[in-house]
mmCIF file of C-alpha atoms in Angstrom:
data_model
loop_
_atom_site.group_PDB
_atom_site.id
_atom_site.type_symbol
_atom_site.label_atom_id
_atom_site.label_comp_id
_atom_site.label_asym_id
_atom_site.label_seq_id
_atom_site.Cartn_x
_atom_site.Cartn_y
_atom_site.Cartn_z
ATOM 1 C CA UNK A 1192 0.000 0.000 0.000
ATOM 2 C CA UNK A 1193 1.415 3.412 -0.936
ATOM 3 C CA UNK A 1194 0.682 6.928 0.197
ATOM 4 C CA UNK A 1195 2.371 10.318 0.513
ATOM 5 C CA UNK A 1196 4.735 10.390 3.462
ATOM 6 C CA UNK A 1197 7.849 12.328 4.388
ATOM 7 C CA UNK A 1198 10.487 10.210 6.099
ATOM 8 C CA UNK A 1199 13.631 11.606 7.704
ATOM 9 C CA UNK A 1200 15.490 9.160 9.938
ATOM 10 C CA UNK A 1201 19.146 9.612 10.857
ATOM 11 C CA UNK A 1202 21.721 8.496 13.363
ATOM 12 C CA UNK A 1203 25.130 6.960 13.988
ATOM 13 C CA UNK A 1204 26.261 3.326 14.123
ATOM 14 C CA UNK A 1205 29.110 2.392 16.478
ATOM 15 C CA UNK A 1206 30.677 -0.724 17.952
ATOM 16 C CA UNK A 1207 30.605 -1.538 21.664
ATOM 17 C CA UNK A 1208 33.810 0.457 22.189
ATOM 18 C CA UNK A 1209 32.259 3.581 20.704
ATOM 19 C CA UNK A 1210 34.089 3.442 17.379
ATOM 20 C CA UNK A 1211 32.108 4.590 14.337
ATOM 21 C CA UNK A 1212 31.358 1.803 11.848
ATOM 22 C CA UNK A 1213 31.606 2.578 8.138
ATOM 23 C CA UNK A 1214 29.736 0.496 5.563
ATOM 24 C CA UNK A 1215 26.960 -0.886 7.772
ATOM 25 C CA UNK A 1216 23.715 -1.642 5.912
ATOM 26 C CA UNK A 1217 20.806 0.381 7.282
ATOM 27 C CA UNK A 1218 17.241 -0.073 6.072
ATOM 28 C CA UNK A 1219 13.610 0.130 7.069
ATOM 29 C CA UNK A 1220 12.219 -3.399 6.943
ATOM 30 C CA UNK A 1221 8.776 -2.670 5.524
ATOM 31 C CA UNK A 1222 9.193 0.724 3.883
ATOM 32 C CA UNK A 1223 12.393 -0.712 2.320
ATOM 33 C CA UNK A 1224 14.395 2.514 2.294
ATOM 34 C CA UNK A 1225 18.075 1.641 2.568
ATOM 35 C CA UNK A 1226 21.537 3.183 2.806
ATOM 36 C CA UNK A 1227 25.017 2.497 4.187
ATOM 37 C CA UNK A 1228 26.881 4.356 6.896
ATOM 38 C CA UNK A 1229 29.599 6.854 6.016
ATOM 39 C CA UNK A 1230 33.153 7.096 7.338
ATOM 40 C CA UNK A 1231 31.852 8.693 10.534
ATOM 41 C CA UNK A 1232 29.238 5.961 11.038
ATOM 42 C CA UNK A 1233 26.367 8.304 10.180
ATOM 43 C CA UNK A 1234 23.307 7.474 8.096
ATOM 44 C CA UNK A 1235 20.206 9.227 6.800
ATOM 45 C CA UNK A 1236 17.075 7.620 5.392
ATOM 46 C CA UNK A 1237 14.842 10.144 3.678
ATOM 47 C CA UNK A 1238 11.935 10.138 1.266
ATOM 48 C CA UNK A 1239 9.246 12.606 0.326
ATOM 49 C CA UNK A 1240 7.824 10.634 -2.590
ATOM 50 C CA UNK A 1241 4.135 9.849 -2.977
ATOM 51 C CA UNK A 1242 4.997 6.169 -3.443
ATOM 52 C CA UNK A 1243 6.321 5.258 -0.021
ATOM 53 C CA UNK A 1244 5.225 1.793 1.117
ATOM 54 C CA UNK A 1245 3.292 2.230 4.347
ATOM 55 C CA UNK A 1246 3.643 -0.382 7.097
ATOM 56 C CA UNK A 1247 0.044 -1.046 8.044
ATOM 57 C CA UNK A 1248 -1.167 -3.150 10.939
ATOM 58 C CA UNK A 1249 -1.062 -6.896 10.588
ATOM 59 C CA UNK A 1250 -4.327 -8.743 10.257
ATOM 60 C CA UNK A 1251 -5.588 -11.079 12.913
ATOM 61 C CA UNK A 1252 -5.910 -14.741 12.019
ATOM 62 C CA UNK A 1253 -9.688 -14.450 12.141
ATOM 63 C CA UNK A 1254 -9.877 -11.997 9.249
ATOM 64 C CA UNK A 1255 -10.781 -13.082 5.739
ATOM 65 C CA UNK A 1256 -7.754 -13.686 3.491
ATOM 66 C CA UNK A 1257 -7.163 -10.854 1.047
ATOM 67 C CA UNK A 1258 -6.440 -13.287 -1.794
ATOM 68 C CA UNK A 1259 -7.890 -16.809 -1.962
ATOM 69 C CA UNK A 1260 -6.785 -19.566 -4.335
ATOM 70 C CA UNK A 1261 -9.291 -22.369 -4.809
ATOM 71 C CA UNK A 1262 -9.855 -24.858 -7.644
ATOM 72 C CA UNK A 1263 -7.347 -23.113 -9.869
ATOM 73 C CA UNK A 1264 -8.870 -19.614 -9.542
ATOM 74 C CA UNK A 1265 -7.788 -16.463 -7.707
ATOM 75 C CA UNK A 1266 -10.630 -14.718 -5.877
ATOM 76 C CA UNK A 1267 -10.352 -11.254 -4.380
ATOM 77 C CA UNK A 1268 -12.103 -7.899 -4.130
ATOM 78 C CA UNK A 1269 -10.885 -4.384 -4.857
ATOM 79 C CA UNK A 1270 -12.351 -1.085 -3.731
ATOM 80 C CA UNK A 1271 -10.774 0.947 -6.536
ATOM 81 C CA UNK A 1272 -9.576 0.657 -10.131
ATOM 82 C CA UNK A 1273 -6.595 -1.691 -9.851
ATOM 83 C CA UNK A 1274 -3.582 -2.837 -11.844
ATOM 84 C CA UNK A 1275 -3.357 -6.650 -11.823
ATOM 85 C CA UNK A 1276 -0.328 -8.585 -13.099
ATOM 86 C CA UNK A 1277 0.223 -12.348 -13.149
ATOM 87 C CA UNK A 1278 3.684 -13.714 -13.920
ATOM 88 C CA UNK A 1279 4.620 -17.389 -14.128
ATOM 89 C CA UNK A 1280 8.221 -18.567 -13.781
ATOM 90 C CA UNK A 1281 9.861 -21.967 -13.946
ATOM 91 C CA UNK A 1282 12.082 -23.004 -11.024
ATOM 92 C CA UNK A 1283 15.186 -21.587 -12.733
ATOM 93 C CA UNK A 1284 13.608 -18.103 -12.655
ATOM 94 C CA UNK A 1285 12.778 -17.942 -16.381
ATOM 95 C CA UNK A 1286 9.649 -15.890 -17.080
ATOM 96 C CA UNK A 1287 7.185 -18.078 -18.982
ATOM 97 C CA UNK A 1288 4.115 -15.861 -19.093
ATOM 98 C CA UNK A 1289 3.048 -12.377 -18.071
ATOM 99 C CA UNK A 1290 -0.424 -10.877 -18.278
ATOM 100 C CA UNK A 1291 -1.618 -7.477 -17.085
ATOM 101 C CA UNK A 1292 -5.181 -6.247 -16.628
ATOM 102 C CA UNK A 1293 -6.979 -3.138 -15.414
ATOM 103 C CA UNK A 1294 -9.719 -4.188 -12.990
ATOM 104 C CA UNK A 1295 -12.756 -2.181 -11.965
ATOM 105 C CA UNK A 1296 -13.855 -2.050 -8.307
ATOM 106 C CA UNK A 1297 -15.663 -5.172 -7.137
ATOM 107 C CA UNK A 1298 -15.198 -8.920 -6.747
ATOM 108 C CA UNK A 1299 -12.986 -10.792 -9.204
ATOM 109 C CA UNK A 1300 -12.232 -14.436 -9.975
ATOM 110 C CA UNK A 1301 -9.329 -15.086 -12.357
ATOM 111 C CA UNK A 1302 -8.312 -18.584 -13.547
ATOM 112 C CA UNK A 1303 -4.762 -19.838 -13.133
ATOM 113 C CA UNK A 1304 -3.427 -20.649 -16.639
ATOM 114 C CA UNK A 1305 -2.851 -24.353 -17.264
ATOM 115 C CA UNK A 1306 0.771 -25.411 -17.483
ATOM 116 C CA UNK A 1307 2.511 -28.623 -18.471
ATOM 117 C CA UNK A 1308 3.739 -31.093 -15.861
ATOM 118 C CA UNK A 1309 6.215 -29.425 -13.495
ATOM 119 C CA UNK A 1310 6.762 -26.943 -10.665
ATOM 120 C CA UNK A 1311 6.124 -23.253 -11.287
ATOM 121 C CA UNK A 1312 6.261 -20.001 -9.333
ATOM 122 C CA UNK A 1313 3.322 -17.647 -9.686
ATOM 123 C CA UNK A 1314 3.705 -13.984 -8.769
ATOM 124 C CA UNK A 1315 0.589 -11.852 -8.428
ATOM 125 C CA UNK A 1316 0.941 -8.080 -8.189
ATOM 126 C CA UNK A 1317 -2.095 -5.975 -7.328
ATOM 127 C CA UNK A 1318 -1.521 -2.230 -7.098
ATOM 128 C CA UNK A 1319 2.099 -2.803 -6.155
ATOM 129 C CA UNK A 1320 1.465 -5.513 -3.546
ATOM 130 C CA UNK A 1321 3.115 -8.776 -4.470
ATOM 131 C CA UNK A 1322 2.270 -12.392 -3.571
ATOM 132 C CA UNK A 1323 4.256 -15.468 -4.609
ATOM 133 C CA UNK A 1324 3.357 -19.135 -4.327
ATOM 134 C CA UNK A 1325 4.447 -22.479 -5.730
ATOM 135 C CA UNK A 1326 2.196 -24.285 -8.219
ATOM 136 C CA UNK A 1327 2.651 -28.015 -8.834
ATOM 137 C CA UNK A 1328 1.101 -29.155 -12.137
ATOM 138 C CA UNK A 1329 0.613 -32.796 -13.045
ATOM 139 C CA UNK A 1330 -0.695 -34.318 -16.271
ATOM 140 C CA UNK A 1331 -4.137 -35.117 -14.896
ATOM 141 C CA UNK A 1332 -4.525 -32.683 -12.019
ATOM 142 C CA UNK A 1333 -3.110 -29.537 -10.531
ATOM 143 C CA UNK A 1334 -2.299 -29.017 -6.881
ATOM 144 C CA UNK A 1335 -1.995 -25.407 -5.810
ATOM 145 C CA UNK A 1336 -0.091 -24.562 -2.658
ATOM 146 C CA UNK A 1337 -1.201 -22.873 -0.519
ATOM 147 C CA UNK A 1338 -5.022 -22.926 -0.772
ATOM 148 C CA UNK A 1339 -5.261 -19.450 0.699
ATOM 149 C CA UNK A 1340 -2.888 -16.516 0.442
ATOM 150 C CA UNK A 1341 -3.257 -13.865 3.099
ATOM 151 C CA UNK A 1342 -1.812 -10.397 2.747
ATOM 152 C CA UNK A 1343 0.600 -9.591 5.544
ATOM 153 C CA UNK A 1344 -0.996 -6.190 5.939
ATOM 154 C CA UNK A 1345 -4.648 -5.252 5.878
ATOM 155 C CA UNK A 1346 -5.974 -2.931 3.168
ATOM 156 C CA UNK A 1347 -6.862 0.591 4.269
ATOM 157 C CA UNK A 1348 -7.330 3.850 2.449
ATOM 158 C CA UNK A 1349 -4.669 6.506 2.989
ATOM 159 C CA UNK A 1350 -7.029 8.529 5.161
ATOM 160 C CA UNK A 1351 -7.384 5.527 7.478
ATOM 161 C CA UNK A 1352 -3.647 4.761 7.731
ATOM 162 C CA UNK A 1353 -2.365 3.712 11.125
ATOM 163 C CA UNK A 1354 0.448 5.655 12.819
ATOM 164 C CA UNK A 1355 3.837 5.017 11.224
ATOM 165 C CA UNK A 1356 5.619 1.921 12.511
ATOM 166 C CA UNK A 1357 8.600 0.181 10.963
ATOM 167 C CA UNK A 1358 11.727 -1.677 12.032
ATOM 168 C CA UNK A 1359 15.130 -0.071 11.549
ATOM 169 C CA UNK A 1360 17.514 -2.910 10.694
ATOM 170 C CA UNK A 1361 21.281 -2.448 10.873
ATOM 171 C CA UNK A 1362 23.576 -5.232 9.700
ATOM 172 C CA UNK A 1363 27.295 -5.578 9.074
ATOM 173 C CA UNK A 1364 29.659 -8.474 8.539
ATOM 174 C CA UNK A 1365 31.007 -9.641 11.882
ATOM 175 C CA UNK A 1366 28.135 -8.261 13.969
ATOM 176 C CA UNK A 1367 24.733 -9.397 15.144
ATOM 177 C CA UNK A 1368 21.743 -7.628 13.625
ATOM 178 C CA UNK A 1369 20.526 -4.520 15.431
ATOM 179 C CA UNK A 1370 16.776 -3.923 15.324
ATOM 180 C CA UNK A 1371 14.949 -0.814 16.530
ATOM 181 C CA UNK A 1372 11.209 -0.137 16.181
ATOM 182 C CA UNK A 1373 10.556 3.329 14.719
ATOM 183 C CA UNK A 1374 7.168 4.959 15.348
ATOM 184 C CA UNK A 1375 8.003 8.494 14.203
ATOM 185 C CA UNK A 1376 8.992 9.023 10.540
ATOM 186 C CA UNK A 1377 10.928 12.137 11.616
ATOM 187 C CA UNK A 1378 13.483 10.691 14.034
ATOM 188 C CA UNK A 1379 17.052 11.962 14.319
ATOM 189 C CA UNK A 1380 20.170 11.325 16.412
ATOM 190 C CA UNK A 1381 19.581 7.573 16.738
ATOM 191 C CA UNK A 1382 22.504 5.826 18.429
ATOM 192 C CA UNK A 1383 23.036 2.225 17.306
ATOM 193 C CA UNK A 1384 25.543 0.019 19.151
ATOM 194 C CA UNK A 1385 26.539 -3.158 17.297
ATOM 195 C CA UNK A 1386 27.421 -6.378 19.124
ATOM 196 C CA UNK A 1387 30.204 -8.458 17.531
ATOM 197 C CA UNK A 1388 29.424 -12.043 16.581
ATOM 198 C CA UNK A 1389 30.565 -14.681 19.047
ATOM 199 C CA UNK A 1390 32.836 -16.691 16.789
ATOM 200 C CA UNK A 1391 35.078 -19.717 17.015
ATOM 201 C CA UNK A 1392 36.263 -22.682 14.990
ATOM 202 C CA UNK A 1393 36.351 -26.470 14.902
ATOM 203 C CA UNK A 1394 38.765 -28.794 13.091
ATOM 204 C CA UNK A 1395 37.892 -32.146 11.513
ATOM 205 C CA UNK A 1396 40.017 -35.311 11.457
ATOM 206 C CA UNK A 1397 41.761 -34.206 8.246
ATOM 207 C CA UNK A 1398 42.737 -30.798 9.613
ATOM 208 C CA UNK A 1399 40.062 -28.812 7.769
ATOM 209 C CA UNK A 1400 39.052 -25.783 9.839
ATOM 210 C CA UNK A 1401 35.440 -24.559 9.961
ATOM 211 C CA UNK A 1402 34.366 -21.169 11.268
ATOM 212 C CA UNK A 1403 31.584 -21.051 13.868
ATOM 213 C CA UNK A 1404 29.029 -18.491 15.085
ATOM 214 C CA UNK A 1405 26.842 -18.596 18.188
ATOM 215 C CA UNK A 1406 23.093 -18.049 17.751
ATOM 216 C CA UNK A 1407 21.410 -17.875 21.141
ATOM 217 C CA UNK A 1408 22.092 -21.167 22.922
ATOM 218 C CA UNK A 1409 23.599 -22.877 19.857
ATOM 219 C CA UNK A 1410 27.007 -22.757 18.185
ATOM 220 C CA UNK A 1411 26.915 -23.600 14.451
ATOM 221 C CA UNK A 1412 29.548 -24.059 11.778
ATOM 222 C CA UNK A 1413 29.182 -21.502 8.988
ATOM 223 C CA UNK A 1414 31.238 -23.430 6.419
ATOM 224 C CA UNK A 1415 30.050 -26.550 4.614
ATOM 225 C CA UNK A 1416 31.655 -29.775 5.809
ATOM 226 C CA UNK A 1417 34.111 -31.498 3.454
ATOM 227 C CA UNK A 1418 35.917 -34.326 5.260
ATOM 228 C CA UNK A 1419 36.522 -37.556 3.330
ATOM 229 C CA UNK A 1420 36.784 -39.535 6.576
ATOM 230 C CA UNK A 1421 34.573 -40.264 9.562
ATOM 231 C CA UNK A 1422 35.854 -39.216 12.972
ATOM 232 C CA UNK A 1423 37.199 -42.743 13.591
ATOM 233 C CA UNK A 1424 39.374 -42.369 10.463
ATOM 234 C CA UNK A 1425 37.136 -44.612 8.337
ATOM 235 C CA UNK A 1426 37.309 -43.562 4.681
ATOM 236 C CA UNK A 1427 33.995 -42.409 3.179
ATOM 237 C CA UNK A 1428 33.699 -43.726 -0.405
ATOM 238 C CA UNK A 1429 33.936 -40.987 -3.040
ATOM 239 C CA UNK A 1430 31.267 -41.964 -5.587
ATOM 240 C CA UNK A 1431 31.478 -40.157 -8.923
ATOM 241 C CA UNK A 1432 29.529 -42.577 -11.127
ATOM 242 C CA UNK A 1433 25.815 -41.739 -11.371
ATOM 243 C CA UNK A 1434 24.660 -45.360 -11.558
ATOM 244 C CA UNK A 1435 26.761 -46.285 -8.533
ATOM 245 C CA UNK A 1436 25.332 -43.333 -6.576
ATOM 246 C CA UNK A 1437 21.794 -44.581 -7.239
ATOM 247 C CA UNK A 1438 22.493 -48.109 -5.977
ATOM 248 C CA UNK A 1439 24.503 -47.064 -2.901
ATOM 249 C CA UNK A 1440 22.735 -47.658 0.425
ATOM 250 C CA UNK A 1441 25.791 -46.974 2.570
ATOM 251 C CA UNK A 1442 27.917 -43.892 3.348
ATOM 252 C CA UNK A 1443 29.128 -41.956 0.295
ATOM 253 C CA UNK A 1444 30.096 -38.431 -0.691
ATOM 254 C CA UNK A 1445 30.954 -36.405 -3.782
ATOM 255 C CA UNK A 1446 31.592 -32.863 -4.927
ATOM 256 C CA UNK A 1447 29.189 -30.971 -7.192
ATOM 257 C CA UNK A 1448 29.656 -32.058 -10.818
ATOM 258 C CA UNK A 1449 32.496 -34.275 -9.542
ATOM 259 C CA UNK A 1450 34.646 -31.157 -9.262
ATOM 260 C CA UNK A 1451 38.387 -31.579 -8.715
ATOM 261 C CA UNK A 1452 38.900 -27.837 -8.167
ATOM 262 C CA UNK A 1453 40.294 -27.632 -4.617
ATOM 263 C CA UNK A 1454 39.359 -23.960 -4.203
ATOM 264 C CA UNK A 1455 35.757 -24.541 -5.286
ATOM 265 C CA UNK A 1456 35.457 -27.708 -3.188
ATOM 266 C CA UNK A 1457 36.707 -25.895 -0.093
ATOM 267 C CA UNK A 1458 34.211 -23.085 -0.662
ATOM 268 C CA UNK A 1459 31.086 -25.175 -1.315
ATOM 269 C CA UNK A 1460 32.021 -28.294 0.653
ATOM 270 C CA UNK A 1461 31.101 -31.896 -0.061
ATOM 271 C CA UNK A 1462 27.702 -33.469 -0.726
ATOM 272 C CA UNK A 1463 26.898 -36.471 1.492
ATOM 273 C CA UNK A 1464 24.107 -39.022 1.325
ATOM 274 C CA UNK A 1465 22.055 -39.511 4.484
ATOM 275 C CA UNK A 1466 23.637 -42.899 5.210
ATOM 276 C CA UNK A 1467 26.829 -40.988 6.022
ATOM 277 C CA UNK A 1468 24.896 -38.792 8.451
ATOM 278 C CA UNK A 1469 23.348 -41.848 10.078
ATOM 279 C CA UNK A 1470 26.742 -43.260 11.117
ATOM 280 C CA UNK A 1471 26.840 -40.639 13.862
ATOM 281 C CA UNK A 1472 30.565 -40.359 13.173
ATOM 282 C CA UNK A 1473 30.811 -37.592 10.587
ATOM 283 C CA UNK A 1474 31.338 -34.682 12.974
ATOM 284 C CA UNK A 1475 34.461 -34.165 15.109
ATOM 285 C CA UNK A 1476 34.233 -35.043 18.800
ATOM 286 C CA UNK A 1477 32.060 -32.535 20.667
ATOM 287 C CA UNK A 1478 30.007 -31.733 17.568
ATOM 288 C CA UNK A 1479 27.161 -33.359 15.656
ATOM 289 C CA UNK A 1480 24.917 -33.044 12.618
ATOM 290 C CA UNK A 1481 21.797 -31.160 13.822
ATOM 291 C CA UNK A 1482 18.388 -32.733 14.271
ATOM 292 C CA UNK A 1483 15.206 -31.261 12.834
ATOM 293 C CA UNK A 1484 14.408 -29.830 16.277
ATOM 294 C CA UNK A 1485 17.779 -28.066 16.388
ATOM 295 C CA UNK A 1486 17.115 -26.501 12.996
ATOM 296 C CA UNK A 1487 13.781 -25.306 14.391
ATOM 297 C CA UNK A 1488 15.607 -23.759 17.345
ATOM 298 C CA UNK A 1489 17.860 -21.801 14.987
ATOM 299 C CA UNK A 1490 14.888 -20.724 12.878
ATOM 300 C CA UNK A 1491 12.935 -19.522 15.910
ATOM 301 C CA UNK A 1492 15.950 -17.611 17.243
ATOM 302 C CA UNK A 1493 16.421 -15.739 13.979
ATOM 303 C CA UNK A 1494 12.722 -14.904 13.654
ATOM 304 C CA UNK A 1495 12.324 -13.694 17.232
ATOM 305 C CA UNK A 1496 15.457 -11.531 16.972
ATOM 306 C CA UNK A 1497 14.261 -9.587 13.931
ATOM 307 C CA UNK A 1498 16.105 -11.350 11.099
ATOM 308 C CA UNK A 1499 12.981 -11.537 8.903
ATOM 309 C CA UNK A 1500 13.493 -9.448 5.765
ATOM 310 C CA UNK A 1501 10.793 -6.995 6.868
ATOM 311 C CA UNK A 1502 12.003 -6.806 10.471
ATOM 312 C CA UNK A 1503 8.936 -8.596 11.847
ATOM 313 C CA UNK A 1504 9.262 -11.173 14.615
ATOM 314 C CA UNK A 1505 6.639 -13.697 13.503
ATOM 315 C CA UNK A 1506 6.421 -16.050 10.502
ATOM 316 C CA UNK A 1507 9.404 -17.452 8.593
ATOM 317 C CA UNK A 1508 10.968 -14.783 6.346
ATOM 318 C CA UNK A 1509 14.629 -15.453 7.155
ATOM 319 C CA UNK A 1510 16.105 -16.704 3.863
ATOM 320 C CA UNK A 1511 18.077 -13.559 3.031
ATOM 321 C CA UNK A 1512 19.400 -13.365 6.595
ATOM 322 C CA UNK A 1513 20.887 -16.864 6.204
ATOM 323 C CA UNK A 1514 21.993 -16.730 2.550
ATOM 324 C CA UNK A 1515 25.499 -15.706 1.522
ATOM 325 C CA UNK A 1516 26.135 -12.403 -0.247
ATOM 326 C CA UNK A 1517 27.451 -14.099 -3.389
ATOM 327 C CA UNK A 1518 26.799 -16.831 -5.966
ATOM 328 C CA UNK A 1519 22.960 -16.764 -6.013
ATOM 329 C CA UNK A 1520 21.100 -16.597 -9.315
ATOM 330 C CA UNK A 1521 19.086 -13.404 -9.726
ATOM 331 C CA UNK A 1522 15.384 -13.411 -8.885
ATOM 332 C CA UNK A 1523 13.159 -10.376 -8.355
ATOM 333 C CA UNK A 1524 10.888 -11.497 -5.501
ATOM 334 C CA UNK A 1525 11.170 -9.242 -2.440
ATOM 335 C CA UNK A 1526 12.902 -11.043 0.425
ATOM 336 C CA UNK A 1527 14.415 -13.759 -1.780
ATOM 337 C CA UNK A 1528 18.199 -14.383 -1.708
ATOM 338 C CA UNK A 1529 18.441 -13.701 -5.436
ATOM 339 C CA UNK A 1530 16.927 -10.225 -5.252
ATOM 340 C CA UNK A 1531 19.682 -8.044 -3.734
ATOM 341 C CA UNK A 1532 22.614 -10.103 -2.527
ATOM 342 C CA UNK A 1533 24.308 -7.160 -0.805
ATOM 343 C CA UNK A 1534 21.481 -7.276 1.747
ATOM 344 C CA UNK A 1535 21.942 -11.013 2.404
ATOM 345 C CA UNK A 1536 23.602 -12.762 5.355
ATOM 346 C CA UNK A 1537 22.756 -10.392 8.199
ATOM 347 C CA UNK A 1538 22.943 -13.424 10.521
ATOM 348 C CA UNK A 1539 26.382 -14.568 9.370
ATOM 349 C CA UNK A 1540 25.127 -18.104 8.632
ATOM 350 C CA UNK A 1541 26.569 -17.782 5.106
ATOM 351 C CA UNK A 1542 24.488 -20.415 3.289
ATOM 352 C CA UNK A 1543 25.997 -20.906 -0.167
ATOM 353 C CA UNK A 1544 23.904 -22.120 -3.132
ATOM 354 C CA UNK A 1545 26.009 -25.229 -3.620
ATOM 355 C CA UNK A 1546 23.217 -27.306 -5.143
ATOM 356 C CA UNK A 1547 22.675 -31.012 -4.528
ATOM 357 C CA UNK A 1548 22.944 -34.450 -6.097
ATOM 358 C CA UNK A 1549 19.613 -36.068 -6.937
ATOM 359 C CA UNK A 1550 18.776 -39.595 -5.851
ATOM 360 C CA UNK A 1551 19.031 -40.459 -9.572
ATOM 361 C CA UNK A 1552 22.702 -39.459 -9.499
ATOM 362 C CA UNK A 1553 22.531 -36.165 -11.427
ATOM 363 C CA UNK A 1554 23.617 -32.771 -10.089
ATOM 364 C CA UNK A 1555 21.289 -29.782 -9.877
ATOM 365 C CA UNK A 1556 20.738 -26.422 -8.201
ATOM 366 C CA UNK A 1557 24.151 -24.735 -8.154
ATOM 367 C CA UNK A 1558 23.391 -21.028 -7.807
ATOM 368 C CA UNK A 1559 19.739 -21.719 -6.976
ATOM 369 C CA UNK A 1560 19.574 -23.656 -3.717
ATOM 370 C CA UNK A 1561 21.369 -24.659 -0.551
ATOM 371 C CA UNK A 1562 20.442 -28.037 0.961
ATOM 372 C CA UNK A 1563 21.428 -29.162 4.462
ATOM 373 C CA UNK A 1564 20.845 -32.578 6.000
ATOM 374 C CA UNK A 1565 19.529 -33.171 9.493
ATOM 375 C CA UNK A 1566 19.545 -36.456 11.407
ATOM 376 C CA UNK A 1567 15.760 -36.794 11.567
ATOM 377 C CA UNK A 1568 14.061 -39.435 9.437
ATOM 378 C CA UNK A 1569 10.605 -39.003 7.920
ATOM 379 C CA UNK A 1570 7.843 -40.334 10.149
ATOM 380 C CA UNK A 1571 5.875 -41.352 7.047
ATOM 381 C CA UNK A 1572 8.438 -43.097 4.827
ATOM 382 C CA UNK A 1573 11.558 -44.937 5.992
ATOM 383 C CA UNK A 1574 13.351 -44.161 2.704
ATOM 384 C CA UNK A 1575 13.192 -40.402 3.414
ATOM 385 C CA UNK A 1576 14.895 -38.024 5.838
ATOM 386 C CA UNK A 1577 14.468 -34.307 6.471
ATOM 387 C CA UNK A 1578 16.533 -31.710 4.672
ATOM 388 C CA UNK A 1579 16.462 -27.956 5.247
ATOM 389 C CA UNK A 1580 16.838 -25.726 2.244
ATOM 390 C CA UNK A 1581 17.082 -22.155 1.004
ATOM 391 C CA UNK A 1582 16.068 -21.279 -2.565
ATOM 392 C CA UNK A 1583 17.046 -18.211 -4.572
ATOM 393 C CA UNK A 1584 13.366 -17.460 -5.254
ATOM 394 C CA UNK A 1585 11.748 -17.931 -1.801
ATOM 395 C CA UNK A 1586 11.938 -15.851 1.350
ATOM 396 C CA UNK A 1587 11.774 -18.645 3.935
ATOM 397 C CA UNK A 1588 13.908 -21.481 5.310
ATOM 398 C CA UNK A 1589 12.261 -24.614 3.950
ATOM 399 C CA UNK A 1590 12.044 -28.181 5.229
ATOM 400 C CA UNK A 1591 11.089 -31.266 3.218
ATOM 401 C CA UNK A 1592 11.672 -35.035 3.387
ATOM 402 C CA UNK A 1593 14.014 -36.237 0.632
ATOM 403 C CA UNK A 1594 15.371 -39.596 -0.450
ATOM 404 C CA UNK A 1595 18.243 -40.709 1.758
ATOM 405 C CA UNK A 1596 20.228 -41.024 -1.474
ATOM 406 C CA UNK A 1597 20.175 -37.236 -1.926
ATOM 407 C CA UNK A 1598 23.606 -35.626 -1.878
ATOM 408 C CA UNK A 1599 23.326 -32.630 0.421
ATOM 409 C CA UNK A 1600 25.556 -30.167 2.279
ATOM 410 C CA UNK A 1601 26.199 -30.511 6.004
ATOM 411 C CA UNK A 1602 26.525 -28.018 8.859
ATOM 412 C CA UNK A 1603 27.370 -28.935 12.457
ATOM 413 C CA UNK A 1604 26.155 -27.911 15.920
ATOM 414 C CA UNK A 1605 28.244 -28.056 19.080
ATOM 415 C CA UNK A 1606 27.249 -30.593 21.743
ATOM 416 C CA UNK A 1607 25.770 -29.183 24.935
#
């Protein structure tokens, strides 16, 4: 929602010792104004345009969804003449179709165009407000997820706008995110004090060193694991042949596209099947591959501490906070890692889009996704285990059960 608003917010960013910090990223989470601090640590966010995004109050769960998807049709109502755009992308980010309409006030029901078998991303823009969802098309049927799409902010006319409220988010490499709620669009002399990341390291049996960062009660590695041996010195088979990968039901690892580039392999790490994880011997002593519950703990910490792309502290909008600042394919969805990589990685988790190896033995996803195993098996299918993932086109940390033959990256958590 847009309306005329003058914003003038300024201040200084310093470290805990009182030293000014140059180059910190400063932005308003919802209004999406952004800048970086100067040599003296100062910043100014200003706008007097008539197209400022206004951070309206969130809707309660009891309210009717703004946009409903049911039986392949979008249903919604507008109170004014509206610009409607529907764009359909494939999972590589290629635009397949775009249609734009001018809608009169009233109720509308628009069919979702039929697509061939596959997974597609649908982006709906209505008067500048954007919604994205995944559409799974099969030959005989189409399953649309989710069945209802709810706007994060309720619709109000400009004359009914709530008092200004936004989150000022300050991030910089080597520091935890600083979040401050702003209720006055004309606020000056803000003093931001940045807390340095609690960092460390851990070394595997081969002497590879992995950086670590503490998030709340957990200490995580922020580099992908790459040891070719278990912690008891047992060699993990390096499987390069696709057919052999498919038939392997025991520990195995590889590098993406069977790379022999030592620099690239150090950066992106190795891809392990879940049978390697299940040995319980991959991590060095005092460390372990995280469970699904431990991933949830990390997710909840990041959400509650303001790492969502809009600065909110509910829902799962943390992908850009976890994604690295480099190597992601471009994608234009707000809050997605591929949109503006300079704004990524405010948490320091540094998830790289290293791709994965399919259970069929082929490689896929370099530049588009980061997959991480956990120790937890699927409760529905003994051939599956849970994997947590970040995609270049989505704003959340995902979780899905995958074949145990999947080749996926690995991060570690310190024992308590």
